[in-house]
CSV table of C-alpha atoms and ligand atoms in Angstrom, one decimal:
chain,number,residue,atom,x,y,z
A,1056,MET,CA,-0.4,0.0,-0.2
A,1057,LYS,CA,2.8,2.1,0.8
A,1058,LYS,CA,4.4,1.5,-2.4
A,1059,ARG,CA,1.3,2.5,-4.2
A,1060,PHE,CA,1.1,5.6,-3.0
A,1061,LEU,CA,5.0,5.7,-3.1
A,1062,ALA,CA,4.2,5.5,-6.7
A,1063,MET,CA,2.3,7.9,-6.8
A,1064,LEU,CA,4.0,11.3,-5.3
A,1065,LEU,CA,6.8,10.6,-7.2
A,1066,ALA,CA,4.7,10.8,-10.3
A,1067,GLY,CA,3.1,13.4,-9.1
A,1068,ALA,CA,5.6,15.6,-8.2
A,1069,MET,CA,7.2,14.9,-11.6
A,1070,MET,CA,3.6,16.1,-13.7
A,1071,MET,CA,3.3,19.3,-10.3
A,1072,SER,CA,0.2,17.1,-10.1
A,1073,MET,CA,0.3,15.3,-7.7
A,1074,ALA,CA,-2.8,14.8,-5.1
A,1075,ALA,CA,-3.3,11.4,-1.9
A,1076,CYS,CA,-6.1,9.0,-3.7
A,1077,GLY,CA,-8.9,8.6,-1.2
A,1078,GLY,CA,-12.3,7.7,-1.6
A,1079,GLY,CA,-15.0,9.1,-3.7
A,1080,SER,CA,-18.4,10.4,-2.2
A,1081,ALA,CA,-20.0,7.5,-1.9
A,1082,ASP,CA,-23.7,8.9,-1.2
A,1083,ALA,CA,-25.0,9.9,-4.3
A,1084,GLN,CA,-27.5,8.4,-6.4
A,1085,SER,CA,-26.9,6.0,-9.1
A,1086,THR,CA,-25.9,7.1,-12.7
A,1087,ASP,CA,-26.5,4.2,-14.6
A,1088,SER,CA,-28.9,3.5,-16.2
A,1089,GLY,CA,-28.2,-0.9,-16.1
A,1090,THR,CA,-29.5,-3.9,-18.1
A,1091,GLN,CA,-32.4,-5.4,-18.2
A,1092,ALA,CA,-33.2,-7.5,-15.9
A,1093,ALA,CA,-34.7,-10.7,-17.1
A,1094,THR,CA,-36.0,-12.8,-13.5
A,1095,GLY,CA,-36.3,-9.4,-11.6
A,1096,ASP,CA,-38.1,-9.9,-8.5
A,1097,ALA,CA,-35.6,-8.4,-6.3
A,1098,ALA,CA,-36.9,-6.5,-3.3
A,1099,THR,CA,-35.9,-2.8,-3.0
A,1100,PRO,CA,-33.7,-2.5,0.7
A,1101,THR,CA,-36.1,-0.7,3.6
A,1102,LYS,CA,-36.2,0.2,7.0
A,1103,THR,CA,-37.3,-2.8,7.5
A,1104,GLY,CA,-34.6,-5.1,7.6
A,1105,GLY,CA,-32.0,-6.7,10.0
A,1106,GLY,CA,-29.8,-9.2,10.2
A,1107,LYS,CA,-26.1,-9.2,10.3
A,1108,VAL,CA,-23.9,-9.1,7.2
A,1109,GLY,CA,-20.1,-9.9,5.7
A,1110,VAL,CA,-18.5,-7.9,3.6
A,1111,SER,CA,-14.6,-9.6,2.7
A,1112,MET,CA,-12.7,-6.4,0.8
A,1113,PRO,CA,-9.2,-7.8,-1.0
A,1114,THR,CA,-7.2,-4.2,0.5
A,1115,GLN,CA,-7.3,-1.3,0.8
A,1116,SER,CA,-4.7,0.2,-1.5
A,1117,LEU,CA,-6.4,0.3,-3.8
A,1118,GLN,CA,-9.0,3.8,-4.5
A,1119,ARG,CA,-12.0,1.7,-5.6
A,1120,TRP,CA,-12.1,-0.7,-3.4
A,1121,ASN,CA,-12.2,1.9,-0.6
A,1122,GLN,CA,-15.6,2.7,-1.8
A,1123,ASP,CA,-17.0,0.0,-2.8
A,1124,GLY,CA,-16.7,-0.9,1.1
A,1125,ALA,CA,-17.8,2.4,2.3
A,1126,ASN,CA,-20.7,2.2,-0.2
A,1127,MET,CA,-21.5,-1.5,0.6
A,1128,LYS,CA,-21.7,-0.4,4.7
A,1129,LYS,CA,-23.7,2.9,4.3
A,1130,GLN,CA,-26.0,1.3,2.0
A,1131,LEU,CA,-26.6,-1.8,4.5
A,1132,GLU,CA,-26.7,0.2,7.1
A,1133,GLU,CA,-29.2,2.0,5.6
A,1134,ALA,CA,-31.3,-1.5,4.7
A,1135,GLY,CA,-30.9,-1.7,8.8
A,1136,TYR,CA,-28.6,-4.0,8.5
A,1137,GLU,CA,-25.9,-5.1,11.3
A,1138,VAL,CA,-22.3,-5.1,9.0
A,1139,ASP,CA,-18.7,-6.7,9.4
A,1140,LEU,CA,-17.2,-5.2,6.8
A,1141,GLN,CA,-13.3,-6.7,6.6
A,1142,TYR,CA,-10.3,-6.0,4.8
A,1143,ALA,CA,-7.6,-8.1,3.4
A,1144,GLY,CA,-4.3,-6.3,4.4
A,1145,ASP,CA,-3.0,-5.5,1.1
A,1146,ASN,CA,-4.0,-8.3,-1.3
A,1147,ASP,CA,-3.3,-11.1,2.1
A,1148,ILE,CA,-4.9,-14.7,0.9
A,1149,PRO,CA,-4.6,-16.6,4.2
A,1150,THR,CA,-6.2,-12.9,6.2
A,1151,GLN,CA,-9.3,-13.3,3.6
A,1152,VAL,CA,-9.6,-17.1,4.6
A,1153,SER,CA,-9.3,-16.4,8.7
A,1154,GLN,CA,-12.5,-13.0,7.6
A,1155,ILE,CA,-13.9,-14.8,6.3
A,1156,GLU,CA,-13.9,-17.7,8.3
A,1157,ASN,CA,-14.8,-15.4,11.8
A,1158,MET,CA,-17.5,-14.3,9.8
A,1159,ILE,CA,-19.7,-17.7,9.5
A,1160,ALA,CA,-18.8,-18.4,12.9
A,1161,GLY,CA,-19.1,-15.1,14.3
A,1162,GLY,CA,-23.7,-15.5,12.7
A,1163,CYS,CA,-23.4,-13.5,9.1
A,1164,GLN,CA,-26.5,-14.3,7.4
A,1165,THR,CA,-24.9,-13.9,4.4
A,1166,LEU,CA,-21.7,-13.0,3.0
A,1167,VAL,CA,-20.5,-10.9,0.1
A,1168,ILE,CA,-17.2,-11.2,-0.8
A,1169,ALA,CA,-14.6,-10.0,-3.6
A,1170,ALA,CA,-12.3,-12.8,-3.7
A,1171,ILE,CA,-8.8,-12.0,-4.2
A,1172,ASP,CA,-7.7,-15.3,-5.6
A,1173,GLY,CA,-10.6,-16.6,-6.7
A,1174,SER,CA,-9.6,-20.7,-6.6
A,1175,ALA,CA,-8.5,-19.9,-3.0
A,1176,LEU,CA,-12.0,-19.7,-1.1
A,1177,THR,CA,-13.1,-23.3,-1.3
A,1178,GLU,CA,-12.2,-24.7,2.1
A,1179,ALA,CA,-13.5,-21.8,3.5
A,1180,LEU,CA,-16.8,-21.8,1.9
A,1181,LYS,CA,-17.3,-25.1,2.6
A,1182,GLY,CA,-18.3,-24.0,6.8
A,1183,ALA,CA,-20.4,-21.4,4.7
A,1184,LYS,CA,-22.6,-24.0,2.5
A,1185,GLU,CA,-22.0,-26.0,6.1
A,1186,LYS,CA,-24.9,-23.7,8.1
A,1187,ASN,CA,-27.1,-22.2,4.8
A,1188,ILE,CA,-25.3,-18.9,4.3
A,1189,PRO,CA,-25.7,-17.8,0.9
A,1190,VAL,CA,-22.5,-15.9,-0.3
A,1191,ILE,CA,-22.6,-13.2,-3.2
A,1192,SER,CA,-19.1,-13.1,-5.4
A,1193,TYR,CA,-18.7,-8.7,-5.5
A,1194,ASP,CA,-17.5,-7.8,-8.8
A,1195,ARG,CA,-15.2,-11.1,-9.2
A,1196,LEU,CA,-16.0,-15.0,-9.8
A,1197,ILE,CA,-15.1,-17.1,-6.9
A,1198,MET,CA,-14.0,-20.4,-8.6
A,1199,ASN,CA,-14.4,-24.1,-7.0
A,1200,SER,CA,-17.3,-23.7,-4.5
A,1201,ASP,CA,-20.6,-24.5,-5.1
A,1202,ALA,CA,-21.6,-22.3,-1.7
A,1203,VAL,CA,-21.3,-19.0,-4.3
A,1204,SER,CA,-25.0,-17.9,-4.7
A,1205,TYR,CA,-25.1,-15.2,-6.7
A,1206,TYR,CA,-22.5,-12.9,-8.6
A,1207,ALA,CA,-22.6,-9.1,-9.4
A,1208,THR,CA,-20.4,-7.3,-10.7
A,1209,PHE,CA,-19.9,-4.6,-14.5
A,1210,ASP,CA,-20.0,-6.2,-17.7
A,1211,ASN,CA,-15.9,-7.5,-17.8
A,1212,ASN,CA,-16.5,-8.6,-21.4
A,1213,LYS,CA,-17.6,-5.5,-22.4
A,1214,VAL,CA,-15.0,-3.0,-20.0
A,1215,GLY,CA,-12.2,-5.1,-21.8
A,1216,THR,CA,-14.0,-4.1,-26.1
A,1217,MET,CA,-14.0,-1.0,-25.0
A,1218,GLN,CA,-10.6,-0.2,-24.3
A,1219,GLY,CA,-9.9,-2.4,-27.7
A,1220,GLU,CA,-12.3,-0.7,-29.4
A,1221,TYR,CA,-11.0,2.9,-27.8
A,1222,ILE,CA,-7.6,2.0,-29.2
A,1223,ARG,CA,-8.4,1.0,-32.4
A,1224,ASP,CA,-10.7,4.5,-32.9
A,1225,ALA,CA,-7.6,6.3,-31.6
A,1226,LEU,CA,-5.4,4.7,-34.0
A,1227,LYS,CA,-7.9,4.0,-36.5
A,1228,LEU,CA,-6.9,1.4,-37.8
A,1229,ASP,CA,-9.2,0.7,-40.5
A,1230,THR,CA,-8.2,3.0,-42.5
A,1231,GLU,CA,-4.8,3.8,-41.3
A,1232,LYS,CA,-2.2,1.2,-43.1
A,1233,GLY,CA,0.6,1.7,-39.9
A,1234,PRO,CA,2.3,-0.8,-38.8
A,1235,PHE,CA,1.8,0.4,-35.4
A,1236,ASN,CA,3.7,-0.5,-32.0
A,1237,ILE,CA,1.6,-1.8,-29.4
A,1238,GLU,CA,2.1,-3.2,-26.2
A,1239,LEU,CA,0.5,-4.8,-23.6
A,1240,VAL,CA,-0.7,-5.0,-19.8
A,1241,THR,CA,-2.9,-7.2,-18.2
A,1242,GLY,CA,-3.7,-7.9,-14.6
A,1243,ALA,CA,-3.6,-10.3,-11.5
A,1244,PRO,CA,-3.2,-14.7,-13.1
A,1245,ASP,CA,-5.6,-15.8,-10.1
A,1246,ASP,CA,-8.8,-12.8,-10.7
A,1247,ASN,CA,-10.7,-14.1,-12.8
A,1248,ASN,CA,-12.0,-10.8,-14.2
A,1249,VAL,CA,-8.4,-10.6,-16.3
A,1250,ASN,CA,-10.4,-13.6,-18.6
A,1251,PHE,CA,-12.5,-11.1,-19.6
A,1252,PHE,CA,-10.5,-7.5,-19.5
A,1253,PHE,CA,-7.8,-9.1,-21.4
A,1254,GLY,CA,-9.5,-11.2,-23.8
A,1255,GLY,CA,-12.4,-8.8,-24.5
A,1256,ALA,CA,-9.8,-6.2,-25.8
A,1257,MET,CA,-8.0,-9.6,-28.1
A,1258,ASN,CA,-10.8,-10.5,-29.6
A,1259,VAL,CA,-10.8,-6.1,-31.4
A,1260,LEU,CA,-6.4,-5.8,-31.1
A,1261,LYS,CA,-6.2,-9.3,-33.0
A,1262,PRO,CA,-6.9,-9.6,-36.3
A,1263,TYR,CA,-4.8,-6.3,-36.6
A,1264,ILE,CA,-2.2,-7.7,-35.1
A,1265,ASP,CA,-3.0,-10.8,-37.4
A,1266,LYS,CA,-3.0,-8.7,-40.7
A,1267,GLY,CA,0.0,-6.8,-38.9
A,1268,THR,CA,-2.0,-3.5,-38.4
A,1269,LEU,CA,-0.2,-3.6,-35.3
A,1270,VAL,CA,2.7,-4.7,-33.8
A,1271,VAL,CA,3.8,-6.8,-30.5
A,1272,PRO,CA,7.6,-5.5,-30.6
A,1273,SER,CA,8.4,-6.6,-26.9
A,1274,GLY,CA,7.1,-10.3,-28.4
A,1275,GLN,CA,4.8,-10.7,-24.9
A,1276,THR,CA,0.7,-10.8,-26.6
A,1277,GLU,CA,-0.2,-14.4,-24.4
A,1278,LYS,CA,-1.8,-13.3,-21.1
A,1279,ALA,CA,0.4,-15.0,-19.0
A,1280,GLN,CA,3.1,-12.4,-20.2
A,1281,CYS,CA,1.0,-9.8,-19.9
A,1282,ALA,CA,-0.3,-10.3,-16.3
A,1283,THR,CA,0.4,-7.9,-13.3
A,1284,ALA,CA,0.8,-10.4,-10.2
A,1285,ASN,CA,-1.9,-8.4,-7.9
A,1286,TRP,CA,-2.8,-5.8,-9.9
A,1287,SER,CA,0.7,-3.8,-8.9
A,1288,THR,CA,1.9,-0.8,-10.3
A,1289,GLU,CA,5.7,-1.5,-9.2
A,1290,GLU,CA,5.3,-4.5,-10.8
A,1291,ALA,CA,3.4,-2.6,-14.2
A,1292,GLN,CA,6.5,-0.3,-13.9
A,1293,LYS,CA,9.0,-2.6,-14.1
A,1294,ARG,CA,7.7,-4.7,-16.4
A,1295,PHE,CA,7.4,-2.0,-18.6
A,1296,GLU,CA,10.3,-0.7,-18.0
A,1297,ASN,CA,12.2,-3.6,-19.3
A,1298,ILE,CA,10.2,-3.8,-22.1
A,1299,ILE,CA,11.0,0.5,-23.6
A,1300,SER,CA,14.9,-1.0,-22.2
A,1301,SER,CA,14.7,-4.1,-24.7
A,1302,VAL,CA,12.7,-3.0,-27.3
A,1303,GLY,CA,14.6,0.8,-27.1
A,1304,TYR,CA,11.6,2.3,-27.1
A,1305,GLY,CA,11.7,6.5,-26.5
A,1306,PRO,CA,10.9,10.0,-28.0
A,1307,ASN,CA,13.5,9.7,-29.5
A,1308,GLY,CA,13.8,6.3,-30.0
A,1309,LYS,CA,11.4,3.3,-31.4
A,1310,LYS,CA,7.3,4.7,-31.6
A,1311,LEU,CA,5.7,3.3,-29.3
A,1312,ASP,CA,1.9,3.9,-30.5
A,1313,ALA,CA,-0.8,2.4,-27.4
A,1314,VAL,CA,-0.6,0.5,-24.4
A,1315,LEU,CA,-3.6,-1.5,-23.7
A,1316,CYS,CA,-4.1,-1.9,-20.4
A,1317,SER,CA,-6.4,-3.3,-18.1
A,1318,ASN,CA,-7.0,-1.1,-15.3
A,1319,ASP,CA,-5.7,1.8,-13.8
A,1320,SER,CA,-3.3,1.1,-10.8
A,1321,THR,CA,-1.0,-0.7,-14.6
A,1322,ALA,CA,-1.2,2.6,-16.4
A,1323,TYR,CA,0.2,4.1,-13.0
A,1324,GLY,CA,2.9,1.5,-13.4
A,1325,VAL,CA,3.4,2.0,-17.4
A,1326,GLN,CA,2.8,5.7,-17.6
A,1327,ASN,CA,6.6,6.0,-14.4
A,1328,ALA,CA,7.3,4.3,-16.8
A,1329,LEU,CA,7.7,6.1,-19.8
A,1330,ILE,CA,7.5,9.3,-18.0
A,1331,ALA,CA,11.2,8.5,-16.6
A,1332,ALA,CA,11.5,7.9,-20.2
A,1333,GLY,CA,11.6,10.8,-21.0
A,1334,TYR,CA,7.9,10.9,-22.4
A,1335,THR,CA,5.4,14.1,-21.7
A,1336,ALA,CA,2.1,14.3,-22.7
A,1337,ASP,CA,2.9,16.0,-26.2
A,1338,ASN,CA,4.5,11.9,-27.7
A,1339,MET,CA,2.2,9.6,-25.3
A,1340,PRO,CA,1.0,6.8,-26.2
A,1341,VAL,CA,-2.4,5.8,-26.5
A,1342,ILE,CA,-3.4,4.9,-22.3
A,1343,THR,CA,-6.0,2.4,-21.3
A,1344,GLY,CA,-7.3,2.2,-18.2
A,1345,GLN,CA,-9.6,1.2,-15.6
A,1346,ASP,CA,-11.5,2.2,-12.7
A,1347,CYS,CA,-11.6,6.7,-12.6
A,1348,ASP,CA,-9.1,6.5,-9.8
A,1349,LYS,CA,-7.8,10.3,-9.0
A,1350,PRO,CA,-4.7,10.6,-9.9
A,1351,ASN,CA,-5.3,8.4,-13.2
A,1352,VAL,CA,-8.2,11.0,-14.0
A,1353,LYS,CA,-5.9,13.6,-13.3
A,1354,ASN,CA,-3.3,11.6,-15.9
A,1355,ILE,CA,-6.3,12.1,-18.5
A,1356,VAL,CA,-6.4,15.5,-17.3
A,1357,ALA,CA,-3.1,16.3,-18.3
A,1358,GLY,CA,-2.8,14.7,-21.3
A,1359,TYR,CA,-0.4,10.9,-19.6
A,1360,GLN,CA,-3.8,8.3,-20.2
A,1361,SER,CA,-6.3,8.5,-22.5
A,1362,MET,CA,-8.7,7.2,-21.3
A,1363,SER,CA,-10.3,4.7,-18.4
A,1364,ILE,CA,-13.2,2.2,-18.2
A,1365,PHE,CA,-15.5,3.9,-15.2
A,1366,LYS,CA,-17.5,1.7,-12.8
A,1367,ASP,CA,-20.1,3.5,-10.6
A,1368,THR,CA,-19.2,1.4,-7.8
A,1369,ARG,CA,-22.2,3.3,-6.2
A,1370,THR,CA,-24.3,1.9,-8.2
A,1371,LEU,CA,-22.3,-1.7,-7.3
A,1372,ALA,CA,-23.4,-1.2,-4.0
A,1373,GLU,CA,-26.5,-0.5,-4.7
A,1374,LYS,CA,-27.4,-3.9,-6.8
A,1375,VAL,CA,-26.0,-6.0,-4.4
A,1376,VAL,CA,-27.6,-4.1,-1.3
A,1377,GLY,CA,-30.8,-5.7,-3.4
A,1378,MET,CA,-29.3,-8.8,-3.7
A,1379,VAL,CA,-28.9,-9.2,0.3
A,1380,ASP,CA,-31.9,-7.6,0.9
A,1381,ALA,CA,-33.9,-9.7,-1.4
A,1382,ILE,CA,-32.3,-13.3,0.2
A,1383,MET,CA,-33.0,-12.0,3.4
A,1384,LYS,CA,-36.5,-11.6,3.1
A,1385,GLY,CA,-36.5,-15.1,0.9
A,1386,GLY,CA,-37.0,-13.2,-2.0
A,1387,LYS,CA,-35.8,-14.2,-5.3
A,1388,PRO,CA,-32.3,-11.2,-6.0
A,1389,GLU,CA,-33.1,-9.6,-9.7
A,1390,VAL,CA,-30.4,-11.0,-11.7
A,1391,ASN,CA,-29.6,-9.8,-15.5
A,1392,ASP,CA,-27.8,-12.2,-17.0
A,1393,THR,CA,-27.9,-16.9,-16.7
A,1394,LYS,CA,-25.2,-18.0,-19.2
A,1395,THR,CA,-21.6,-16.2,-19.0
A,1396,TYR,CA,-19.4,-16.8,-16.0
A,1397,ASP,CA,-19.7,-20.5,-15.0
A,1398,ASN,CA,-17.1,-20.8,-11.4
A,1399,GLY,CA,-16.8,-24.6,-12.3
A,1400,THR,CA,-19.3,-26.0,-10.5
A,1401,GLY,CA,-22.2,-24.5,-12.9
A,1402,VAL,CA,-23.5,-21.1,-14.2
A,1403,ILE,CA,-23.6,-18.6,-11.3
A,1404,PRO,CA,-26.3,-16.1,-11.9
A,1405,SER,CA,-25.3,-12.8,-12.3
A,1406,TYR,CA,-26.2,-9.2,-12.7
A,1407,LEU,CA,-23.4,-7.6,-14.5
A,1408,CYS,CA,-23.8,-3.4,-14.3
A,1409,ASP,CA,-23.1,-1.3,-17.7
A,1410,PRO,CA,-19.5,0.3,-17.8
A,1411,VAL,CA,-18.5,3.4,-19.9
A,1412,PHE,CA,-15.2,4.9,-20.6
A,1413,ALA,CA,-14.5,8.8,-19.2
A,1414,ASP,CA,-11.8,10.6,-21.5
A,1415,LYS,CA,-10.4,13.9,-21.5
A,1416,SER,CA,-14.2,15.5,-24.2
A,1417,ASN,CA,-16.2,13.6,-21.6
A,1418,TYR,CA,-14.9,13.4,-17.6
A,1419,LYS,CA,-16.5,16.5,-16.9
A,1420,GLN,CA,-20.2,14.7,-18.3
A,1421,ILE,CA,-19.6,10.9,-16.2
A,1422,LEU,CA,-17.3,12.2,-12.8
A,1423,ILE,CA,-18.9,15.4,-12.1
A,1424,ASP,CA,-22.3,16.0,-13.1
A,1425,SER,CA,-22.8,12.1,-11.8
A,1426,GLY,CA,-21.5,13.5,-8.3
A,1427,TYR,CA,-18.7,10.9,-8.1
A,1428,TYR,CA,-16.0,13.1,-8.0
A,1429,THR,CA,-15.8,17.5,-7.2
A,1430,GLU,CA,-14.3,19.3,-9.1
A,1431,SER,CA,-11.7,19.1,-7.1
A,1432,ASP,CA,-10.9,16.4,-6.4
A,1433,ILE,CA,-9.1,15.9,-9.9
A,1434,ALA,CA,-8.2,19.1,-9.6
B,2267,BGC,C1,-11.6,-5.3,-10.4
B,2267,BGC,C2,-10.6,-3.4,-11.5
B,2267,BGC,C3,-10.0,-3.3,-10.7
B,2267,BGC,C4,-9.4,-4.4,-10.7
B,2267,BGC,C5,-7.3,-4.2,-9.3
B,2267,BGC,C6,-10.6,-6.3,-10.7
B,2267,BGC,O1,-10.8,-7.6,-9.8
B,2267,BGC,O2,-12.6,-5.3,-12.0
B,2267,BGC,O3,-12.0,-2.2,-11.4
B,2267,BGC,O4,-9.1,-2.2,-10.8
B,2267,BGC,O5,-9.7,-6.1,-9.9
B,2267,BGC,O6,-7.8,-4.2,-8.0
């Protein structure tokens, strides 16, 4: 966590636009228009709710999970529930396992879990199954556990697709011959979302790589080669520094046209590496991201990052609170996808929220007019 903040401070100082990363507004109304419910009969949370809900979040080192946790707690408490909210240190799997075991032993009647490693909770969740405690997988799918009842997330495939399409359109890949140089950076290999983020983007970009309009000079095109442990800014930066020196990228060296980054923490590391190699806002490649973290939005405004996918954490929290409320009252939660997410024990009924992209042209409307940030948050 400290390292991530330090990286932000250093890069921020270089750009003279430094500011700390913290939680965003948690109390404005949702802006998500949502997708249509196929089996929608979720109860609206009311003051009459009651009972204890365990909420397990992976880390406090990224802005989004702080917002997710805070939004969930606030909305669940408003709906009348007692909330046991736990963060698993900085992505510490044993901590998450023992926190979940404590929630099960401590009388939680529903669990909401954003897993660090999607495949590491099988044993811990056997206890939930034995006690008939429903589990909602939050944002990331928990794999290989039949204790998982529902999944709520953003449309992860659409996130990747939008990132790929942004690069396609920015480089005009359908009309320009190129060849354009691109490098690929994705996230944690134990996060099931990566399959969809990277897969969705590569579905768009691979045809251009196959026909030679796009070239990956590092030769690193496989998901495993492009992965970043724990979505770490420092790891992404280190890998990119190696790519810069081995390929010879630079403002006066080999031209780099685009970097696909699956999220903002990795995009930040890539930008740190490029800035250290002499790049400025005037010659930065097209760089994608996800989460609209404050330091990244500042970099979008300053011209260091091209776009970020906006996933309104208030909306996801609201959907999950609706699911919890329906379950606790013996009802059936609203879902809108019953085919995409198989966790190895079967398809998990899911609610997918709609992501949108933010760039320099629309960030005010998307992020400020919606009440997600204030002007001063990203000044
Ligand atoms: C989330 C992203 C986030 C990443 C790193 C993913 O599972 O969907 O929003 O940037 O984890 O925390």
